CSV table of C-alpha atoms and ligand atoms in Angstrom, one decimal:
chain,number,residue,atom,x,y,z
A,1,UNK,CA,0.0,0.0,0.0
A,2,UNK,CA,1.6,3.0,-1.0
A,3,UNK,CA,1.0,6.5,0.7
A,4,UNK,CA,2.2,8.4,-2.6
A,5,UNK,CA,-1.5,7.1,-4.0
A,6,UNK,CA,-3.5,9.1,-1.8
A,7,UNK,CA,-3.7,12.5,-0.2
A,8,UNK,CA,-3.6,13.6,3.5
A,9,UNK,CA,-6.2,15.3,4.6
A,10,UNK,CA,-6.1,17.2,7.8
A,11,UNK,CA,-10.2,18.0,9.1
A,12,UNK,CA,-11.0,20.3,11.8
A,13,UNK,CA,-14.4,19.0,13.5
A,14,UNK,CA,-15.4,22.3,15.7
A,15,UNK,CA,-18.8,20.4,16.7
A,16,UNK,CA,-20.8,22.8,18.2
A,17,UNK,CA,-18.1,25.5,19.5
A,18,UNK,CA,-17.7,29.2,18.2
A,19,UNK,CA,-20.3,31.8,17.8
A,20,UNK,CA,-19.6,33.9,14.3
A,21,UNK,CA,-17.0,36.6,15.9
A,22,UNK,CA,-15.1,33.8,17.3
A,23,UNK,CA,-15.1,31.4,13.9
A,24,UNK,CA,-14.0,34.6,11.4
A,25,UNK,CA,-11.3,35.0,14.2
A,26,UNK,CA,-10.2,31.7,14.2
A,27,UNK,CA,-10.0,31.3,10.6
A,28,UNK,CA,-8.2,34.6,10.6
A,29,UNK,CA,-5.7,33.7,12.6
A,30,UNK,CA,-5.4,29.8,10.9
A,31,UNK,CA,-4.9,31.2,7.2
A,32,UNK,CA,-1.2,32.1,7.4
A,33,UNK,CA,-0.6,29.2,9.6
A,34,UNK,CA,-1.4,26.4,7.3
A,35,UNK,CA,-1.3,28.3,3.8
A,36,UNK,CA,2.0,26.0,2.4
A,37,UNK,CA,0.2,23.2,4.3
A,38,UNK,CA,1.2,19.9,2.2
A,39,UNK,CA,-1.8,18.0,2.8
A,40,UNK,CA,-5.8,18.5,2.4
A,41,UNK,CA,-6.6,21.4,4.9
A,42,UNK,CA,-10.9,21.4,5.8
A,43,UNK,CA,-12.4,22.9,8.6
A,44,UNK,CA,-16.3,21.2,9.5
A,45,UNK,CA,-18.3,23.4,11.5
A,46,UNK,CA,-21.3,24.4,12.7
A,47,UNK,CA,-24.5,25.2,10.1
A,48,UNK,CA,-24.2,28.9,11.4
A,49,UNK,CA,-20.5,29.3,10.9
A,50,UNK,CA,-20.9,27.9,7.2
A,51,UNK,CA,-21.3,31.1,5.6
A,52,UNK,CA,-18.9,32.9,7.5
A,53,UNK,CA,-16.5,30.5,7.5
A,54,UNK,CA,-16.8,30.6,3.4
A,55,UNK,CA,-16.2,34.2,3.0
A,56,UNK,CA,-13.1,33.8,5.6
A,57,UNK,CA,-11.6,31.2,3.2
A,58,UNK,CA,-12.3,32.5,0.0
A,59,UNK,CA,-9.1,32.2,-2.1
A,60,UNK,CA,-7.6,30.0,1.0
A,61,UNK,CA,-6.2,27.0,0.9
A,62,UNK,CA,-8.9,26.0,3.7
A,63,UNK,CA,-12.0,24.3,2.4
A,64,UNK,CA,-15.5,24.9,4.3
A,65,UNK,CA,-17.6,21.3,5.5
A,66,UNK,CA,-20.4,20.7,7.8
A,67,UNK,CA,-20.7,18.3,10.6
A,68,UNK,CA,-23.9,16.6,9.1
A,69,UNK,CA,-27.0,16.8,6.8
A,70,UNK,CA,-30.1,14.8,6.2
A,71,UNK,CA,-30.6,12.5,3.4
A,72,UNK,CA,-34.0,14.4,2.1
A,73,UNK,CA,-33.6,17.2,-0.5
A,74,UNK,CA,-36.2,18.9,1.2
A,75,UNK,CA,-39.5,18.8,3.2
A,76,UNK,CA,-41.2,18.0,6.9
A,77,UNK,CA,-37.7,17.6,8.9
A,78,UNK,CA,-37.7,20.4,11.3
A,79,UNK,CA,-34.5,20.7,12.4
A,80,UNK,CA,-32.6,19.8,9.5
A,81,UNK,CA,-30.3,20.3,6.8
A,82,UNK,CA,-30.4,19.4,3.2
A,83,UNK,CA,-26.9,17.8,1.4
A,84,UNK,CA,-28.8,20.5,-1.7
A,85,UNK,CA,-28.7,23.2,0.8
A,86,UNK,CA,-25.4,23.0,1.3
A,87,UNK,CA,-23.8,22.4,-1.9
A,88,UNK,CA,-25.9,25.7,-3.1
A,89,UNK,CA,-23.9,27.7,-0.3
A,90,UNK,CA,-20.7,25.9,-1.8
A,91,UNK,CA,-19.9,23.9,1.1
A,92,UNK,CA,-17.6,21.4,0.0
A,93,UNK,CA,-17.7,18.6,2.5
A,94,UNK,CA,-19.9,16.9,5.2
A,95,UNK,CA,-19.0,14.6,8.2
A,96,UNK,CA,-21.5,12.0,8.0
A,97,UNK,CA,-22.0,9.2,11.1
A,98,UNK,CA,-19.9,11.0,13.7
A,99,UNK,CA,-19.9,8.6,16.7
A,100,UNK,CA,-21.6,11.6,18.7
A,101,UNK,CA,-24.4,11.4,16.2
A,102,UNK,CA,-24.6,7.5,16.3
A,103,UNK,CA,-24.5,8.0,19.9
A,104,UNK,CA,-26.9,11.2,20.8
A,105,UNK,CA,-29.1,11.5,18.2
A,106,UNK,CA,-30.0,7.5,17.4
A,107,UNK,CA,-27.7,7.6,14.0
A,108,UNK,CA,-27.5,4.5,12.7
A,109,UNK,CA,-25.2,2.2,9.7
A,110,UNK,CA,-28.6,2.3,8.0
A,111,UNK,CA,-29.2,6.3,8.0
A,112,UNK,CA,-25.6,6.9,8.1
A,113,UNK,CA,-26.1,5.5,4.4
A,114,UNK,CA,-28.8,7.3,3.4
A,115,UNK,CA,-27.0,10.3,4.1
A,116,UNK,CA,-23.9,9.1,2.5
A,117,UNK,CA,-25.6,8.9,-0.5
A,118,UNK,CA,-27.7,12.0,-0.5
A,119,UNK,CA,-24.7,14.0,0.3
A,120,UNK,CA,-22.8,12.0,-2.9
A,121,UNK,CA,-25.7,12.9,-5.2
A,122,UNK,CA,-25.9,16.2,-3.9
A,123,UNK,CA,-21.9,16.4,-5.1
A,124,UNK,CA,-20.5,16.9,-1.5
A,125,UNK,CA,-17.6,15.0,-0.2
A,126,UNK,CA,-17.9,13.2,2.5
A,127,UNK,CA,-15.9,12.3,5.6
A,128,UNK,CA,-17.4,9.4,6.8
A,129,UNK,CA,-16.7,8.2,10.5
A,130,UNK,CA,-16.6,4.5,11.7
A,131,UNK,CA,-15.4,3.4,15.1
A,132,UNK,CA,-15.9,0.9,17.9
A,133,UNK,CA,-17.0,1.4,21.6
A,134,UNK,CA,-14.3,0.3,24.5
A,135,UNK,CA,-16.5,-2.5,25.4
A,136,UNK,CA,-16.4,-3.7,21.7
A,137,UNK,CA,-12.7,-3.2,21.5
A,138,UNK,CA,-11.9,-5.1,25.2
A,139,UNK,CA,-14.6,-7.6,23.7
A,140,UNK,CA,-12.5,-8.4,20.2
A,141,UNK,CA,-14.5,-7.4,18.1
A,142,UNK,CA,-13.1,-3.7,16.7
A,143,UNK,CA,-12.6,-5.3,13.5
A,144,UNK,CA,-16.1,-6.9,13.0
A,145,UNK,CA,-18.0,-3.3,14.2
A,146,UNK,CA,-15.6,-1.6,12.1
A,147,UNK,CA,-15.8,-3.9,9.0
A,148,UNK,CA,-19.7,-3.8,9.4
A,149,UNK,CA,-19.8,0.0,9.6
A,150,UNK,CA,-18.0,0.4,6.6
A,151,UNK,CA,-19.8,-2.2,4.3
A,152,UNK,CA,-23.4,-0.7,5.4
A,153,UNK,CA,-22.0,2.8,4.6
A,154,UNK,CA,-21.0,2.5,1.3
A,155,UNK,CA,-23.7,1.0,0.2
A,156,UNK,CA,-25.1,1.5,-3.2
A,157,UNK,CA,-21.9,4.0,-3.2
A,158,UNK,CA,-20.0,3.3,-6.9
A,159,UNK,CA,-16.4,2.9,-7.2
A,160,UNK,CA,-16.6,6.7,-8.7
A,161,UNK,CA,-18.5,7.9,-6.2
A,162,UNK,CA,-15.7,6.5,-3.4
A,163,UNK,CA,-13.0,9.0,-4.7
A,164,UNK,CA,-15.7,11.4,-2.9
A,165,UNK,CA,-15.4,9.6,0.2
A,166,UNK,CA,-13.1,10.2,2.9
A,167,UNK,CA,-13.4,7.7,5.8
A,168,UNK,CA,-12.2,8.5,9.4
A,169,UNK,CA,-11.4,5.8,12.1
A,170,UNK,CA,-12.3,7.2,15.3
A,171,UNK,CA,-12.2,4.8,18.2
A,172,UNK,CA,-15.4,6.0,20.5
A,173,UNK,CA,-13.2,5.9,23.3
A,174,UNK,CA,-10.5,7.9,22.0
A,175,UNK,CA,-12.9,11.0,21.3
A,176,UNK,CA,-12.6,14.0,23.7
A,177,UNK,CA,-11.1,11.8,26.4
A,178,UNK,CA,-7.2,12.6,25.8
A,179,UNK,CA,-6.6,8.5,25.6
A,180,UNK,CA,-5.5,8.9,22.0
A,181,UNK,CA,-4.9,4.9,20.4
A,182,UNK,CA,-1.5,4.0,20.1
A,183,UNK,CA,0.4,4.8,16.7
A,184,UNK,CA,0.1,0.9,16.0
A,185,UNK,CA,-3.5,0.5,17.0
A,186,UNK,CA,-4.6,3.3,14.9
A,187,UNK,CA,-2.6,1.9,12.3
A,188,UNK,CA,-4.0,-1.4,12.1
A,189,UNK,CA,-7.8,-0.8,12.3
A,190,UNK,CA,-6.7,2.1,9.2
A,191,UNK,CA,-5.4,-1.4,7.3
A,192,UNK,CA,-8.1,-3.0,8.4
A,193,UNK,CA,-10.5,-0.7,7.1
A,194,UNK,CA,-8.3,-0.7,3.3
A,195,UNK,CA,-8.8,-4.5,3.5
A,196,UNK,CA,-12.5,-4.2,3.1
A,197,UNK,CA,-12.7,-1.5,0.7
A,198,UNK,CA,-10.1,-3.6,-1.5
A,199,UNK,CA,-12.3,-6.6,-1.3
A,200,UNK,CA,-15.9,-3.9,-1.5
A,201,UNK,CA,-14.2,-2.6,-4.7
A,202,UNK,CA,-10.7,-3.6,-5.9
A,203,UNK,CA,-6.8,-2.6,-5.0
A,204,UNK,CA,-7.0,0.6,-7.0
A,205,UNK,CA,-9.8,1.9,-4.7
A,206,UNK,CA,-8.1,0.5,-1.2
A,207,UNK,CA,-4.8,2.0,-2.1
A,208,UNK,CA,-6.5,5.5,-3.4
A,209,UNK,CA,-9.1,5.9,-0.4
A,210,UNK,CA,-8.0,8.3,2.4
A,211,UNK,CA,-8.4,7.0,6.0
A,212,UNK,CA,-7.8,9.3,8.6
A,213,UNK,CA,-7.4,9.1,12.5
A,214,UNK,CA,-9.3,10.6,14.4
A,215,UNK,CA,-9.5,10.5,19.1
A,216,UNK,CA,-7.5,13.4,20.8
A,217,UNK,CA,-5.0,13.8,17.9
A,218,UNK,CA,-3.1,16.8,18.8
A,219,UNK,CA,0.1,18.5,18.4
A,220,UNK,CA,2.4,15.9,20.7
A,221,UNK,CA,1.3,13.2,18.9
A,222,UNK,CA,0.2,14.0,15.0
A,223,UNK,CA,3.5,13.3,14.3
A,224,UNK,CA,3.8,9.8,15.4
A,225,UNK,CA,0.3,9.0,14.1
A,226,UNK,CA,0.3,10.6,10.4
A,227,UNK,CA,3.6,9.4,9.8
A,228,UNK,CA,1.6,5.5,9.9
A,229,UNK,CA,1.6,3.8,6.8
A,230,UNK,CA,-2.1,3.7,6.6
A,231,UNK,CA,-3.1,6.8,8.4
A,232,UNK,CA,-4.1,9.7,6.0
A,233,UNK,CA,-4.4,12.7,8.5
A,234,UNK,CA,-7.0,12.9,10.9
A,235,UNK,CA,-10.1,14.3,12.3
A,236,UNK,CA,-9.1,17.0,14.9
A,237,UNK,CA,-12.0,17.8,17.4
A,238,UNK,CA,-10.4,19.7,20.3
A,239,UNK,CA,-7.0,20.6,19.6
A,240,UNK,CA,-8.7,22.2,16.5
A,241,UNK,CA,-10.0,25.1,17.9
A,242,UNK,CA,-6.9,26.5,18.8
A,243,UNK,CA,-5.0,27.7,15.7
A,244,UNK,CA,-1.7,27.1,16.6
A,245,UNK,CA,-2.5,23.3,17.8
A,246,UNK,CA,-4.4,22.9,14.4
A,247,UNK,CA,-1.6,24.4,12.5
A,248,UNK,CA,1.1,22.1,14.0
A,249,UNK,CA,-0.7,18.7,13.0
A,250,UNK,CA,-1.1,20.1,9.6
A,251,UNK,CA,2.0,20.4,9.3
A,252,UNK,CA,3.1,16.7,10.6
A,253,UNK,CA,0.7,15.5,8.3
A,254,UNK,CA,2.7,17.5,5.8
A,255,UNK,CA,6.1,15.9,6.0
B,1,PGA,P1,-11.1,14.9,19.6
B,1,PGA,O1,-12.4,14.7,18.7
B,1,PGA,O2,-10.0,15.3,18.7
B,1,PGA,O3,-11.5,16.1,20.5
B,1,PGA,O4,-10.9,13.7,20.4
B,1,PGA,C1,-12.2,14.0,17.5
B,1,PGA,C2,-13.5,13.9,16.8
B,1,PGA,O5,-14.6,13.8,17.5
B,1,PGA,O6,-13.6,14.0,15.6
């Protein structure tokens, strides 16, 4: 498997952190940081930053996501956001079946792919999360949870459609809690995961996909972790709200 195939992508997830001022400052303060940034450079946050955080990138480059959207184009879904609506803005990329969804808001493998593919059709990319519980890890079974999350996912998803697709392995138990996964055990769940898009589609696919980390990657250890042989950048909740922090494991992802 060869690294030169693909493209790291370092992802900022804000979740639901900064009002407006405090995003176009952010953003402000990010744009020199990361501008000769060697690697994908994407910042998901909340719907009410989106167009801020658009204008603040413009000519950056930074590109704009959001942290979910529904699979409808439209209709009786109070609350929620069409993949349409934000393509129209320009958005460029969603997070789709973040454990905290899967978790809080009853997300499941089965609506995780519906919104997969509504945010596919809708010509988003996607950054699709998969990862196991601590009870499923001390139980064995990361590979099966992970294996199944990413088979029901891509469903009905097209070997085209896949070079839209980012996916991020994100151990539940990693998330927020400072217990980052080891280099090696982020490593081989991110193989893992190539093995079952390579026998979902074919070599060409597995070696092109990009599979990031993602569970209290920060700057102490993006180093270790992106320089993995199967580990495409990351998904950076915590330490990305802090420009500096966010700017450093760009730039490990970088060498
Ligand atoms: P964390 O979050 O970096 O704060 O652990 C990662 C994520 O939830 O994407």
């Amino acid at each position: 498997m060869n690294k030169a195939l693909r493209q790291a992508v370092i992802a900022g997830n804000w979740k639901m952190n900064k009002t407006r001022p405090e995003a176009k400052a952010l953003i402000s303060e990010l744009i020199p940081l990361v501008k000769d940034a060697g690697c994908g450079v994407v910042i998901c946050v909340p719907y009410t930053n989106l167009e801020t955080a658009l204008d603040a990138t413009k000519g950056t480059n930074i590109k704009v996501g959001a942290e979910n959207c529904h699979w409808a184009e439209s209709g009786a879904f109070t609350g929620e956001i069409s993949a349409a609506m934000l393509a129209e803005m320009g958005v460029e990329y969603v997070v789709i079946g973040h454990s905290e969804r899967r978790q809080y808001f009853g997300e499941t493998d089965v609506t995780v792919n519906k919104r997969v593919r509504a945010a596919l059709n809708a010509g988003l990319k996607v950054i699709l999360c998969v990862g196991e519980l601590l009870e499923q890890r001390e139980s064995g079974i990361t590979e099966e949870i992970v294996g199944m999350q990413t088979k029901v996912a891509l469903g009905g998803v097209t070997k085209e459609e896949l070079k839209n697709i980012i996916i991020a392995y994100e151990p539940v138990w990693a998330i927020g809690t400072g217990k980052t996964a080891t280099a090696e055990q982020a490593n081989e769940v991110n193989h893992y995961i190539r093995t079952v898009v390579e026998k979902l589609y074919d070599k060409e696919a597995a070696d092109g996909i990009t599979i990031q980390y993602g569970g209290s990657m920060n700057a102490k250890n993006a180093d270790e972790l992106t320089a993995q042989p199967d580990v495409d950048g990351g998904l950076i909740g915590g330490a990305s709200l802090k420009a500096p922090d966010f700017a450093a494991i760009v730039a490990a992802a970088s060498k």
